Amino acid sequence: IAINGRRNKIDMRDFEALADSLEINDKRRRRLFEAAVAIHKKLKTITGNSFLPPALKTKFTQLVEERFKRLFR
């Protein structure tokens, strides 16, 4: 799915443009972004407690961190 005409390296501006086009109000938009932060924290815990091999845990954690940083710079 393309967001704001992009399929790769989507960042916060793209989600802001999507929220604008869907006419999502600022309060709801803020709550959605806060929920994303909460999910990010839970994902770290879940990954740490998973049965994945350590190498995959590291790769997955790095991928999530990279993408989260891109979104919330």
XYZ file of C-alpha atoms in Angstrom:
73
model
C 0.000 0.000 0.000
C 1.378 3.386 -0.921
C 1.160 6.177 1.650
C 1.561 9.713 0.359
C 2.723 8.214 -2.944
C 5.530 6.211 -1.319
C 5.971 2.514 -0.676
C 9.474 2.557 0.810
C 11.166 4.572 3.534
C 7.885 5.940 4.832
C 8.360 8.512 7.572
C 6.208 10.600 9.909
C 5.444 13.213 7.237
C 3.839 10.507 5.128
C 1.633 9.401 8.015
C 0.766 13.038 8.740
C -0.305 13.461 5.100
C -2.413 10.305 5.370
C -4.053 11.545 8.560
C -4.780 14.881 6.869
C -6.349 13.200 3.854
C -8.479 11.000 6.145
C -9.382 14.078 8.216
C -8.217 12.532 11.475
C -8.297 15.188 14.190
C -5.163 16.144 16.125
C -6.213 14.505 19.393
C -6.892 11.138 17.758
C -3.698 11.422 15.686
C -1.645 12.008 18.837
C -3.227 8.964 20.506
C -2.388 6.788 17.496
C 1.249 7.842 17.626
C 1.353 7.271 21.394
C -0.026 3.776 20.807
C 2.771 3.125 18.314
C 5.341 4.069 20.949
C 3.702 1.723 23.467
C 3.704 -1.122 20.943
C 7.369 -0.469 20.259
C 8.197 -0.896 23.945
C 6.153 -4.097 24.204
C 7.786 -5.473 21.073
C 11.213 -5.148 22.682
C 10.041 -7.212 25.651
C 8.343 -9.841 23.508
C 11.396 -10.203 21.278
C 13.681 -10.514 24.290
C 11.528 -13.286 25.736
C 11.014 -15.127 22.452
C 12.496 -18.475 21.468
C 14.236 -16.995 18.444
C 17.933 -17.707 18.109
C 20.029 -14.829 19.469
C 21.208 -13.817 15.987
C 17.623 -13.441 14.749
C 16.636 -11.529 17.878
C 19.441 -9.083 17.201
C 18.551 -8.699 13.525
C 14.868 -8.210 14.269
C 15.564 -5.713 17.051
C 17.882 -3.719 14.780
C 15.275 -3.670 12.015
C 12.538 -2.464 14.365
C 14.808 0.206 15.865
C 15.858 1.473 12.439
C 12.289 1.792 11.225
C 11.036 3.318 14.444
C 13.794 5.949 14.331
C 12.851 6.752 10.742
C 9.254 7.341 11.790
C 9.875 9.308 14.982
C 12.942 11.427 14.206
